[in-house]
Amino acid sequence: MYDILIKNGLIVDGSGKPAFYGDLAVKDGKIAKIAPSIQESADEVMDASGLQVAPGFIDNHSHSDSSVFTGSDSYNYLEQGVTTQVAGQCGSSPAPYSETELADAKAKLDPEEFACWAAKAQTPTTFMKAAEEQTFGTNMAFFIGQGSLREKALGYSDAAPTKEQMDIMQKDLIEAMEAGYLGVSSGLVYAPSVYASTEELIELVKVMKPYGGIYASHIRGEGDNVLRSVQEAIRIGEEGGAPVLISHLKVMGKHNEGTSQKLLKEIDDANARGTTVWADQYPYTASSAPLSSQIPPKYLVGGIPVLLERLKNPEIRQQILYSIFHEVNEFESAIYSAGFDGTLIVGASKTPEYVNKTIGQIAREEGKEPIDALCDVLLANDASMQGVYFNQCASDLLRIMAHPRVFLGSDWSDYPDSKVDYEQAGGGHPRGTASTVRRLELVRDFRLRTLEDSVKNLTYDTAQAMGIPEHGLLKEGWDANVCVFDYDRLHATADFAHPYRQSQGIHYVLVNGKLAVRDGKALGVRAGKVLKRK
Ligand SMILES: [Zn+2]
């Protein structure tokens, strides 16, 4: 007697071998049997006639770290077939906290919440333990953020670390590797991660070598500076002895169209000479990041309160405007490549009337210069805002997507469990809802790779690259993470005006043997667990 039996599906097992028709049985959280026909009974039998049965998809770039404090249904991921998220990206992780973060949390949270947060976010070890005690809809794996390590050791200083400060960062990184993190991530456009030099990063990643830890990086520039930024990431891995994962690989700036050919050649050349390099990507031509992070980081030295003071000063506003558009070599703002009319506000909790409008639109409506509209909305929201930047070309997106060493990374996070309105206008990026479905759909329609290769890339290849053991295949004895979908009918309906619309074509999702999605709808089941580097 099995728990679940999936019958008559086309089994695409993640290995890349030809798909075949058969049945798949699940018992006690594991895949118990895969065979052309299974006759034994099961508590629940699902007919997958006309559907594909694959391993659950891996989102290699998520920001769902704070789910460790709250728990999460992860429904927006489950409903796109994702059964594993890899969080802690772009240089930022909750642990270890800095003195400033501790003081902020103490001021903001009630005493009980604060005590709970502080106990969990104190060190990589306490965070990993908290994650293992928490419940999630999907499995979770973690990187530790280099920005967080640096903030603890140096605060928001742009100085080079002293020997003692480097020791603190290295010790915390070793602790993270011992605790089962996959590696360290940097976010070299975000303060304080951005203040690290190439040499500092090499020195830091060196300590991961005995663990095989990965250096993941949101690189220093993704447009005019993208080639040298990819080269920097590869050099850090090469000299620091770490495999490299380039985060959300893209080419910003429509005038840079075609540069992806050079980037992929850099990646191929590095692999040919023995430095392991991968990348991840979300399948959209608009990026998204906090609006404050598009202000050149020299204006963020000292932290957000100091930035807010600077934004009030008309002369500094003009300097910021000049810097965004003329000091691109120093810092590449997404506003430079998107323009004010391509900069859409998607998160502004204190001024919701601005959500779903561009900075250019707000400026015209209020009779202001765009730079003043930008600074005023930042001030009105204490700089806590999210933007979307329309700044890339589809040709580069597809070329990057077709590369075998590029995985899927949504670069988004779990939605709150009180479900949002699927038809809500604005307020997000479709990548949080539909990244895997859109990737599969584009790969299918542009014939970038076969179904078997497409599934392998989204599952086993990603798990192998990240060092997650026994994961990403439909294999007897392995955890039953399964996605049943209709390949021909997969369709991402979410767009920038309706970023929450549900995708079509995902039928069932199993997480560790538990049915988590039925007929495309998440059931609120939290069967995920923490996956650690072997
Ligand atoms: Zn990033």
Coordinates of C-alpha atoms and ligand atoms in Angstrom, one line a residue:
M1 CA 0.0 0.0 0.0
Y2 CA 1.5 3.3 -1.1
D3 CA 0.7 6.8 0.1
I4 CA 0.4 8.3 -3.4
L5 CA 0.4 6.7 -6.9
I6 CA 0.8 8.9 -10.0
K7 CA -0.3 6.9 -13.0
N8 CA 0.2 7.1 -16.8
G9 CA 2.4 10.2 -16.9
L10 CA 5.3 10.9 -19.1
I11 CA 8.2 10.6 -16.7
V12 CA 11.0 13.1 -17.2
D13 CA 13.3 12.1 -14.4
G14 CA 15.8 14.9 -14.3
S15 CA 18.7 12.9 -15.6
G16 CA 18.3 14.1 -19.2
K17 CA 17.6 10.5 -20.4
P18 CA 14.6 10.1 -22.8
A19 CA 11.2 10.5 -21.1
F20 CA 9.1 7.4 -20.8
Y21 CA 5.5 6.6 -19.9
G22 CA 5.0 5.0 -16.5
D23 CA 3.8 5.2 -12.9
L24 CA 5.4 6.6 -9.8
A25 CA 4.7 5.5 -6.3
V26 CA 5.4 7.4 -3.0
K27 CA 5.7 6.0 0.5
D28 CA 6.9 7.7 3.7
G29 CA 8.1 10.8 1.9
K30 CA 10.3 8.8 -0.6
I31 CA 9.9 7.7 -4.1
A32 CA 9.2 4.0 -3.6
K33 CA 8.9 2.8 -7.1
I34 CA 9.0 4.0 -10.7
A35 CA 7.8 1.4 -13.3
P36 CA 5.9 1.1 -16.6
S37 CA 2.9 0.0 -14.6
I38 CA 2.3 -0.3 -10.8
Q39 CA -0.7 -2.3 -9.8
E40 CA -0.6 -2.0 -6.0
S41 CA -3.1 0.3 -4.3
A42 CA -2.4 3.7 -2.7
D43 CA -4.3 6.1 -0.4
E44 CA -4.4 8.6 -3.3
V45 CA -4.2 7.8 -7.0
M46 CA -3.6 10.6 -9.5
D47 CA -4.1 10.2 -13.2
A48 CA -1.3 12.0 -15.1
S49 CA -2.5 10.9 -18.6
G50 CA -1.2 13.6 -21.0
L51 CA 0.9 15.2 -18.3
Q52 CA 4.7 15.2 -17.5
V53 CA 6.0 14.0 -14.2
A54 CA 9.3 15.6 -13.2
P55 CA 11.3 16.4 -10.1
G56 CA 10.2 19.5 -8.4
F57 CA 11.9 22.6 -9.7
I58 CA 14.8 24.4 -7.9
D59 CA 14.7 28.2 -7.7
N60 CA 18.4 28.9 -7.3
H61 CA 18.1 32.5 -6.3
S62 CA 15.5 33.4 -3.7
H63 CA 15.2 36.0 -1.0
S64 CA 12.8 34.1 1.3
D65 CA 15.3 34.2 4.2
S66 CA 12.9 36.0 6.6
S67 CA 10.5 33.0 6.3
V68 CA 12.8 31.5 8.9
F69 CA 11.4 33.9 11.5
T70 CA 7.7 33.4 10.5
G71 CA 7.3 30.1 8.7
S72 CA 5.7 30.2 5.2
D73 CA 3.3 28.4 3.0
S74 CA 5.6 29.4 0.0
Y75 CA 2.5 29.2 -2.1
N76 CA 3.7 31.4 -4.9
Y77 CA 6.6 29.1 -5.4
L78 CA 4.7 25.8 -5.1
E79 CA 2.2 27.0 -7.6
Q80 CA 5.0 27.4 -10.2
G81 CA 6.3 23.9 -9.4
V82 CA 9.2 24.9 -7.2
T83 CA 9.9 22.5 -4.4
T84 CA 13.3 24.0 -3.3
Q85 CA 14.5 27.6 -2.9
V86 CA 18.1 28.7 -2.5
A87 CA 18.1 31.8 -0.4
G88 CA 20.7 34.2 1.2
Q89 CA 21.6 35.8 -2.2
C90 CA 22.9 39.2 -3.3
G91 CA 25.1 39.6 -0.2
S92 CA 22.3 39.8 2.3
S93 CA 21.4 37.3 5.0
P94 CA 19.6 37.7 8.3
A95 CA 22.6 36.2 10.3
P96 CA 24.9 37.3 11.6
Y97 CA 23.3 40.6 12.8
S98 CA 25.3 43.8 13.3
E99 CA 25.1 46.1 16.3
T100 CA 23.0 48.6 14.3
E101 CA 20.6 45.9 13.2
L102 CA 20.3 44.7 16.7
A103 CA 19.5 48.2 18.0
D104 CA 17.0 48.8 15.1
A105 CA 15.2 45.5 15.9
K106 CA 15.1 46.4 19.6
A107 CA 13.5 49.8 18.7
K108 CA 11.0 48.3 16.2
L109 CA 9.9 44.9 17.6
D110 CA 8.0 44.2 20.8
P111 CA 10.2 42.6 23.5
E112 CA 9.0 39.0 22.9
E113 CA 9.4 39.3 19.1
F114 CA 12.8 41.0 19.6
A115 CA 14.1 38.2 21.9
C116 CA 13.0 35.6 19.3
W117 CA 14.6 37.5 16.4
A118 CA 17.8 38.1 18.2
A119 CA 18.2 34.5 19.3
K120 CA 17.7 33.3 15.7
A121 CA 19.7 35.9 13.7
Q122 CA 22.7 36.0 16.0
T123 CA 25.0 33.6 14.2
P124 CA 25.0 31.3 11.2
T125 CA 24.6 28.4 13.6
T126 CA 21.6 29.8 15.4
F127 CA 20.0 30.8 12.1
M128 CA 20.4 27.3 10.6
K129 CA 19.0 25.7 13.8
A130 CA 16.0 28.1 13.7
A131 CA 15.5 27.2 10.0
E132 CA 15.4 23.5 10.9
E133 CA 12.8 24.1 13.5
Q134 CA 10.6 26.2 11.2
T135 CA 8.0 25.0 8.7
F136 CA 8.1 26.0 5.0
G137 CA 6.1 25.1 1.9
T138 CA 9.2 24.3 -0.1
N139 CA 12.6 23.0 0.9
M140 CA 15.1 25.7 1.7
A141 CA 18.9 26.0 1.3
F142 CA 21.0 29.0 2.2
F143 CA 24.0 31.1 1.3
I144 CA 25.4 33.5 3.8
G145 CA 25.6 37.2 2.8
Q146 CA 29.1 38.8 2.5
G147 CA 27.3 42.2 3.0
S148 CA 26.0 40.9 6.3
L149 CA 29.4 39.6 7.4
R150 CA 30.9 42.9 6.5
E151 CA 28.2 45.0 8.3
K152 CA 28.8 43.0 11.5
A153 CA 32.6 43.6 11.2
L154 CA 32.7 47.2 9.9
G155 CA 29.2 48.6 9.9
Y156 CA 28.5 50.9 6.9
S157 CA 32.1 51.9 6.5
D158 CA 33.7 52.1 3.1
A159 CA 37.2 51.5 4.5
A160 CA 39.3 48.4 3.9
P161 CA 39.0 45.9 6.8
T162 CA 41.7 45.7 9.4
K163 CA 43.3 42.3 10.1
E164 CA 41.0 41.9 13.1
Q165 CA 37.9 42.8 11.0
M166 CA 38.9 40.3 8.3
D167 CA 39.3 37.7 11.0
I168 CA 35.8 38.3 12.2
M169 CA 34.4 37.9 8.7
Q170 CA 36.4 34.8 8.0
K171 CA 35.4 33.2 11.3
D172 CA 31.7 33.8 10.6
L173 CA 32.1 32.4 7.1
I174 CA 33.8 29.2 8.4
E175 CA 31.0 28.9 11.0
A176 CA 28.4 29.1 8.2
M177 CA 30.2 26.4 6.2
E178 CA 30.2 24.2 9.2
A179 CA 26.5 24.8 9.7
G180 CA 25.7 23.6 6.1
Y181 CA 25.4 26.8 4.1
L182 CA 26.2 26.4 0.4
G183 CA 28.6 29.3 0.2
V184 CA 28.9 33.1 0.5
S185 CA 27.0 35.6 -1.7
S186 CA 28.0 39.2 -2.4
G187 CA 25.9 42.1 -3.6
L188 CA 28.4 44.5 -5.1
V189 CA 25.9 47.2 -5.9
Y190 CA 24.5 47.2 -2.4
A191 CA 25.9 49.0 0.7
P192 CA 27.8 47.8 2.6
S193 CA 28.7 44.8 0.4
V194 CA 29.8 47.2 -2.4
Y195 CA 32.6 48.7 -0.3
A196 CA 34.6 45.4 -0.5
S197 CA 37.5 45.4 -3.0
T198 CA 38.3 42.5 -5.2
E199 CA 41.3 41.6 -3.0
E200 CA 39.1 41.7 0.1
L201 CA 36.7 39.3 -1.5
I202 CA 39.5 36.9 -2.5
E203 CA 40.8 36.9 1.0
L204 CA 37.4 36.2 2.4
V205 CA 36.3 33.4 0.1
K206 CA 39.7 31.5 0.6
V207 CA 38.5 30.1 3.9
M208 CA 35.7 28.2 2.1
K209 CA 38.1 26.1 0.2
P210 CA 38.2 23.0 2.5
Y211 CA 34.3 23.0 2.3
G212 CA 34.0 23.5 -1.4
G213 CA 31.8 26.5 -0.7
I214 CA 30.5 28.6 -3.7
Y215 CA 31.1 32.2 -4.3
A216 CA 27.8 33.7 -5.6
S217 CA 27.7 37.3 -6.7
H218 CA 25.4 40.0 -7.7
I219 CA 28.2 41.6 -9.7
R220 CA 29.4 45.2 -9.6
G221 CA 27.9 46.3 -12.8
E222 CA 25.3 44.7 -15.1
G223 CA 25.3 47.1 -18.1
D224 CA 28.2 49.2 -19.4
N225 CA 30.4 47.5 -16.8
V226 CA 29.1 44.0 -17.1
L227 CA 32.0 42.4 -18.8
R228 CA 34.7 43.5 -16.4
S229 CA 32.3 42.7 -13.5
V230 CA 31.9 39.1 -14.8
Q231 CA 35.7 39.0 -15.1
E232 CA 36.1 40.2 -11.5
A233 CA 33.7 37.5 -10.2
I234 CA 35.6 34.8 -12.1
R235 CA 39.0 36.2 -10.8
I236 CA 37.7 36.1 -7.2
G237 CA 36.7 32.4 -7.6
E238 CA 39.9 31.6 -9.4
E239 CA 42.2 33.2 -6.9
G240 CA 40.1 32.4 -3.9
G241 CA 39.7 28.7 -4.8
A242 CA 35.9 28.7 -5.0
P243 CA 33.4 27.8 -7.7
V244 CA 31.5 30.9 -9.0
L245 CA 27.8 31.5 -9.4
I246 CA 27.0 34.7 -11.2
S247 CA 23.6 35.9 -10.0
H248 CA 20.8 36.9 -12.3
L249 CA 23.1 37.2 -15.3
K250 CA 21.8 39.9 -17.7
V251 CA 22.9 42.9 -19.9
M252 CA 21.3 46.2 -18.8
G253 CA 21.1 49.0 -21.2
K254 CA 19.5 48.5 -24.6
H255 CA 22.7 50.1 -26.2
N256 CA 24.6 47.1 -24.8
E257 CA 22.6 44.6 -26.8
G258 CA 24.6 41.6 -27.8
T259 CA 27.2 41.8 -25.0
S260 CA 25.8 38.5 -23.6
Q261 CA 27.9 36.7 -26.3
K262 CA 31.1 38.0 -24.6
L263 CA 29.8 37.2 -21.1
L264 CA 29.0 33.6 -22.0
K265 CA 32.4 33.2 -23.7
E266 CA 34.1 34.4 -20.5
I267 CA 32.2 31.7 -18.6
D268 CA 33.1 29.0 -21.1
D269 CA 36.7 30.1 -21.2
A270 CA 36.9 30.0 -17.3
N271 CA 35.4 26.5 -17.2
A272 CA 37.8 25.3 -20.0
R273 CA 40.7 26.4 -17.8
G274 CA 39.4 24.6 -14.8
T275 CA 37.5 27.3 -12.8
T276 CA 33.9 26.2 -12.3
V277 CA 31.5 29.0 -13.2
W278 CA 27.7 28.9 -13.3
A279 CA 25.0 31.6 -13.5
D280 CA 21.4 32.0 -12.7
Q281 CA 18.7 34.1 -14.5
Y282 CA 15.1 35.2 -14.2
P283 CA 13.3 35.1 -17.5
Y284 CA 12.3 38.8 -17.7
T285 CA 13.8 41.9 -19.3
A286 CA 13.1 44.2 -16.4
S287 CA 15.2 44.1 -13.2
S288 CA 14.0 44.9 -9.7
A289 CA 15.8 46.2 -6.6
P290 CA 15.2 48.6 -3.7
L291 CA 15.0 52.1 -5.1
S292 CA 17.5 53.4 -2.5
S293 CA 20.1 51.0 -4.0
Q294 CA 19.9 52.9 -7.3
I295 CA 21.4 55.9 -5.6
P296 CA 25.2 55.8 -6.0
P297 CA 26.6 54.2 -2.8
K298 CA 28.8 57.1 -1.9
Y299 CA 25.6 58.8 -0.8
L300 CA 24.8 55.8 1.4
V301 CA 28.0 55.9 3.5
G302 CA 26.8 56.1 7.1
G303 CA 23.6 54.3 6.4
I304 CA 19.9 55.1 5.5
P305 CA 19.4 57.9 8.1
V306 CA 22.4 59.8 6.6
L307 CA 21.1 59.2 3.1
L308 CA 17.7 60.7 4.0
E309 CA 19.4 63.9 5.2
R310 CA 21.4 64.1 2.0
L311 CA 18.2 63.7 -0.1
K312 CA 16.8 66.8 1.4
N313 CA 19.6 68.9 0.0
P314 CA 18.9 70.4 -3.5
E315 CA 22.6 70.6 -4.3
I316 CA 23.2 66.9 -3.4
R317 CA 20.1 66.0 -5.5
Q318 CA 21.8 67.5 -8.5
Q319 CA 25.1 65.7 -7.7
I320 CA 23.1 62.4 -7.5
L321 CA 21.5 63.1 -10.8
Y322 CA 24.9 63.8 -12.4
S323 CA 26.4 60.8 -10.8
I324 CA 23.6 58.4 -12.0
F325 CA 24.0 59.4 -15.6
H326 CA 27.7 60.4 -15.9
E327 CA 29.7 58.5 -13.3
V328 CA 28.6 55.1 -14.6
N329 CA 32.2 53.7 -14.4
E330 CA 32.1 54.3 -10.7
F331 CA 28.6 52.9 -10.1
E332 CA 25.9 51.7 -12.5
S333 CA 22.4 52.5 -11.4
A334 CA 19.5 50.7 -13.0
I335 CA 18.0 54.2 -13.4
Y336 CA 20.8 55.0 -15.9
S337 CA 19.8 52.2 -18.2
A338 CA 16.0 52.3 -17.6
G339 CA 15.6 56.1 -17.5
F340 CA 13.1 57.7 -15.2
D341 CA 10.2 56.6 -17.5
G342 CA 11.4 53.0 -17.2
T343 CA 11.6 53.1 -13.4
L344 CA 8.4 51.7 -12.0
I345 CA 7.5 51.9 -8.4
V346 CA 6.2 48.5 -7.1
G347 CA 6.6 48.9 -3.4
A348 CA 5.9 52.1 -1.4
S349 CA 4.0 51.3 1.8
K350 CA 3.7 54.9 2.9
T351 CA 2.6 56.3 -0.4
P352 CA 0.5 53.5 -2.0
E353 CA -0.8 56.0 -4.6
Y354 CA 2.6 55.9 -6.3
V355 CA 2.6 52.2 -6.9
N356 CA 2.3 51.2 -10.5
K357 CA 3.6 54.6 -11.7
T358 CA 7.0 55.5 -13.1
I359 CA 9.1 58.2 -11.7
G360 CA 8.8 60.1 -15.0
Q361 CA 5.0 59.9 -14.7
I362 CA 5.0 61.1 -11.1
A363 CA 7.3 64.0 -12.1
R364 CA 4.9 65.1 -14.9
E365 CA 1.8 64.8 -12.7
E366 CA 3.3 66.8 -10.0
G367 CA 5.2 69.3 -12.2
K368 CA 8.6 68.4 -10.8
E369 CA 11.9 67.4 -12.2
P370 CA 12.3 63.6 -12.2
I371 CA 15.2 63.8 -9.7
D372 CA 13.1 65.7 -7.3
A373 CA 10.2 63.2 -7.7
L374 CA 12.7 60.4 -7.0
C375 CA 14.1 62.0 -3.9
D376 CA 10.7 63.1 -2.6
V377 CA 9.2 59.6 -2.9
L378 CA 12.2 58.1 -1.2
L379 CA 11.9 60.6 1.6
A380 CA 8.2 60.0 2.0
N381 CA 8.9 56.3 2.4
D382 CA 12.1 56.5 4.6
A383 CA 13.9 55.1 1.6
S384 CA 12.1 51.8 2.0
M385 CA 10.8 51.2 -1.6
Q386 CA 11.0 48.7 -4.4
G387 CA 11.4 49.5 -8.0
V388 CA 11.3 47.7 -11.3
Y389 CA 13.6 48.8 -14.1
F390 CA 12.9 48.2 -17.8
N391 CA 16.4 48.0 -19.1
Q392 CA 17.2 44.8 -21.1
C393 CA 16.9 43.2 -24.5
A394 CA 15.1 40.0 -25.3
S395 CA 17.9 38.7 -27.5
D396 CA 20.4 38.7 -24.6
L397 CA 17.8 37.1 -22.3
L398 CA 17.2 34.2 -24.7
R399 CA 20.9 33.7 -25.4
I400 CA 21.7 33.5 -21.7
M401 CA 18.8 31.2 -21.1
A402 CA 20.0 28.8 -23.7
H403 CA 23.4 28.3 -22.0
P404 CA 23.7 24.9 -20.2
R405 CA 25.4 26.4 -17.2
V406 CA 22.6 28.9 -16.5
F407 CA 20.0 28.0 -13.9
L408 CA 16.7 29.5 -12.9
G409 CA 16.7 32.1 -10.1
S410 CA 13.5 34.1 -9.4
D411 CA 15.3 36.7 -7.3
W412 CA 12.1 37.1 -5.3
S413 CA 10.6 35.9 -2.1
D414 CA 7.6 34.1 -0.5
Y415 CA 4.4 36.1 -0.5
P416 CA 2.6 36.4 2.8
D417 CA 0.3 33.5 3.5
S418 CA -2.9 35.5 3.5
K419 CA -3.2 35.2 -0.2
V420 CA -3.0 38.3 -2.3
D421 CA -5.6 39.1 -4.9
Y422 CA -4.4 37.3 -8.1
E423 CA -5.7 40.2 -10.2
Q424 CA -4.1 43.0 -8.1
A425 CA -2.7 45.8 -10.2
G426 CA 1.0 46.4 -9.8
G427 CA 2.9 46.0 -6.6
G428 CA 5.3 43.3 -7.6
H429 CA 7.3 41.6 -10.4
P430 CA 5.9 38.6 -12.3
R431 CA 9.2 36.8 -11.5
G432 CA 7.8 36.0 -8.0
T433 CA 4.8 34.3 -9.5
A434 CA 5.8 32.7 -12.8
S435 CA 9.6 32.4 -13.3
T436 CA 9.8 28.7 -13.8
V437 CA 6.7 28.5 -16.0
R438 CA 7.9 31.4 -18.2
R439 CA 11.4 29.8 -18.5
L440 CA 9.9 26.5 -19.5
E441 CA 7.6 28.2 -21.9
L442 CA 10.3 30.3 -23.6
V443 CA 12.6 27.3 -23.8
R444 CA 9.8 25.3 -25.4
D445 CA 8.6 28.0 -27.9
F446 CA 12.1 29.1 -29.0
R447 CA 13.3 25.5 -29.0
L448 CA 16.3 26.4 -26.8
R449 CA 16.6 22.8 -25.5
T450 CA 14.6 19.6 -25.3
L451 CA 12.0 18.9 -22.6
E452 CA 14.4 16.4 -21.0
D453 CA 17.3 18.9 -20.9
S454 CA 15.1 21.7 -19.7
V455 CA 13.9 19.6 -16.7
K456 CA 17.5 18.5 -16.0
N457 CA 18.7 22.1 -16.0
L458 CA 15.9 23.1 -13.5
T459 CA 16.5 20.1 -11.2
Y460 CA 19.4 17.7 -11.1
D461 CA 22.0 20.1 -12.7
T462 CA 21.2 22.8 -10.2
A463 CA 21.3 20.4 -7.2
Q464 CA 24.6 19.0 -8.4
A465 CA 26.1 22.4 -8.9
M466 CA 25.0 23.7 -5.5
G467 CA 26.3 20.6 -3.8
I468 CA 22.9 19.5 -2.5
P469 CA 23.1 15.7 -2.1
E470 CA 20.5 13.2 -3.4
H471 CA 18.3 15.9 -4.9
G472 CA 16.8 16.8 -8.2
L473 CA 16.0 13.4 -9.7
L474 CA 13.0 11.1 -9.7
K475 CA 14.9 8.1 -8.2
E476 CA 13.8 5.3 -6.0
G477 CA 14.8 5.9 -2.4
W478 CA 15.2 9.7 -2.8
D479 CA 12.8 12.3 -1.3
A480 CA 9.6 12.6 -3.3
N481 CA 9.8 16.1 -4.7
V482 CA 7.7 16.0 -7.8
C483 CA 6.0 18.3 -10.2
V484 CA 3.2 17.1 -12.5
F485 CA 2.5 19.6 -15.4
D486 CA 1.2 20.0 -18.9
Y487 CA 4.2 21.0 -21.0
D488 CA 2.2 22.0 -24.0
R489 CA -0.1 24.2 -22.0
L490 CA 2.4 25.8 -19.6
H491 CA 1.7 29.6 -19.8
A492 CA 2.8 32.4 -17.5
T493 CA 0.0 34.9 -17.4
A494 CA 1.5 37.2 -14.8
D495 CA 2.8 40.5 -16.2
F496 CA 4.0 43.8 -14.9
A497 CA 0.5 45.2 -14.6
H498 CA -0.8 42.0 -13.0
P499 CA 2.3 40.4 -11.3
Y500 CA 0.3 38.0 -9.2
R501 CA -1.7 36.2 -11.9
Q502 CA -1.5 32.5 -11.6
S503 CA 0.3 30.5 -14.2
Q504 CA -1.4 27.8 -16.2
G505 CA -0.3 24.2 -16.7
I506 CA 1.0 23.2 -13.2
H507 CA -1.3 20.4 -11.9
Y508 CA 0.2 18.6 -8.8
V509 CA 3.3 19.3 -6.7
L510 CA 4.6 16.9 -4.0
V511 CA 7.1 18.1 -1.4
N512 CA 8.9 15.3 0.5
G513 CA 6.0 13.0 -0.4
K514 CA 3.2 15.3 0.7
L515 CA 0.7 16.6 -1.8
A516 CA 1.2 20.4 -1.7
V517 CA -0.5 21.5 -4.9
R518 CA -3.7 20.0 -6.3
D519 CA -5.2 21.2 -9.6
G520 CA -2.8 24.1 -9.6
K521 CA -3.7 25.4 -6.1
A522 CA -1.4 25.3 -3.1
L523 CA -3.0 23.5 -0.2
G524 CA -1.2 25.3 2.7
V525 CA 0.9 22.2 3.3
R526 CA 4.3 22.8 4.8
A527 CA 6.4 19.8 4.1
G528 CA 9.7 21.5 3.1
K529 CA 12.9 20.9 5.0
V530 CA 16.3 22.5 5.2
L531 CA 18.9 21.2 2.7
K532 CA 22.5 21.5 3.5
R533 CA 25.7 21.2 1.6
K534 CA 27.2 17.7 1.8
Ligands
ZN1 ZN 20.8 40.6 -6.8

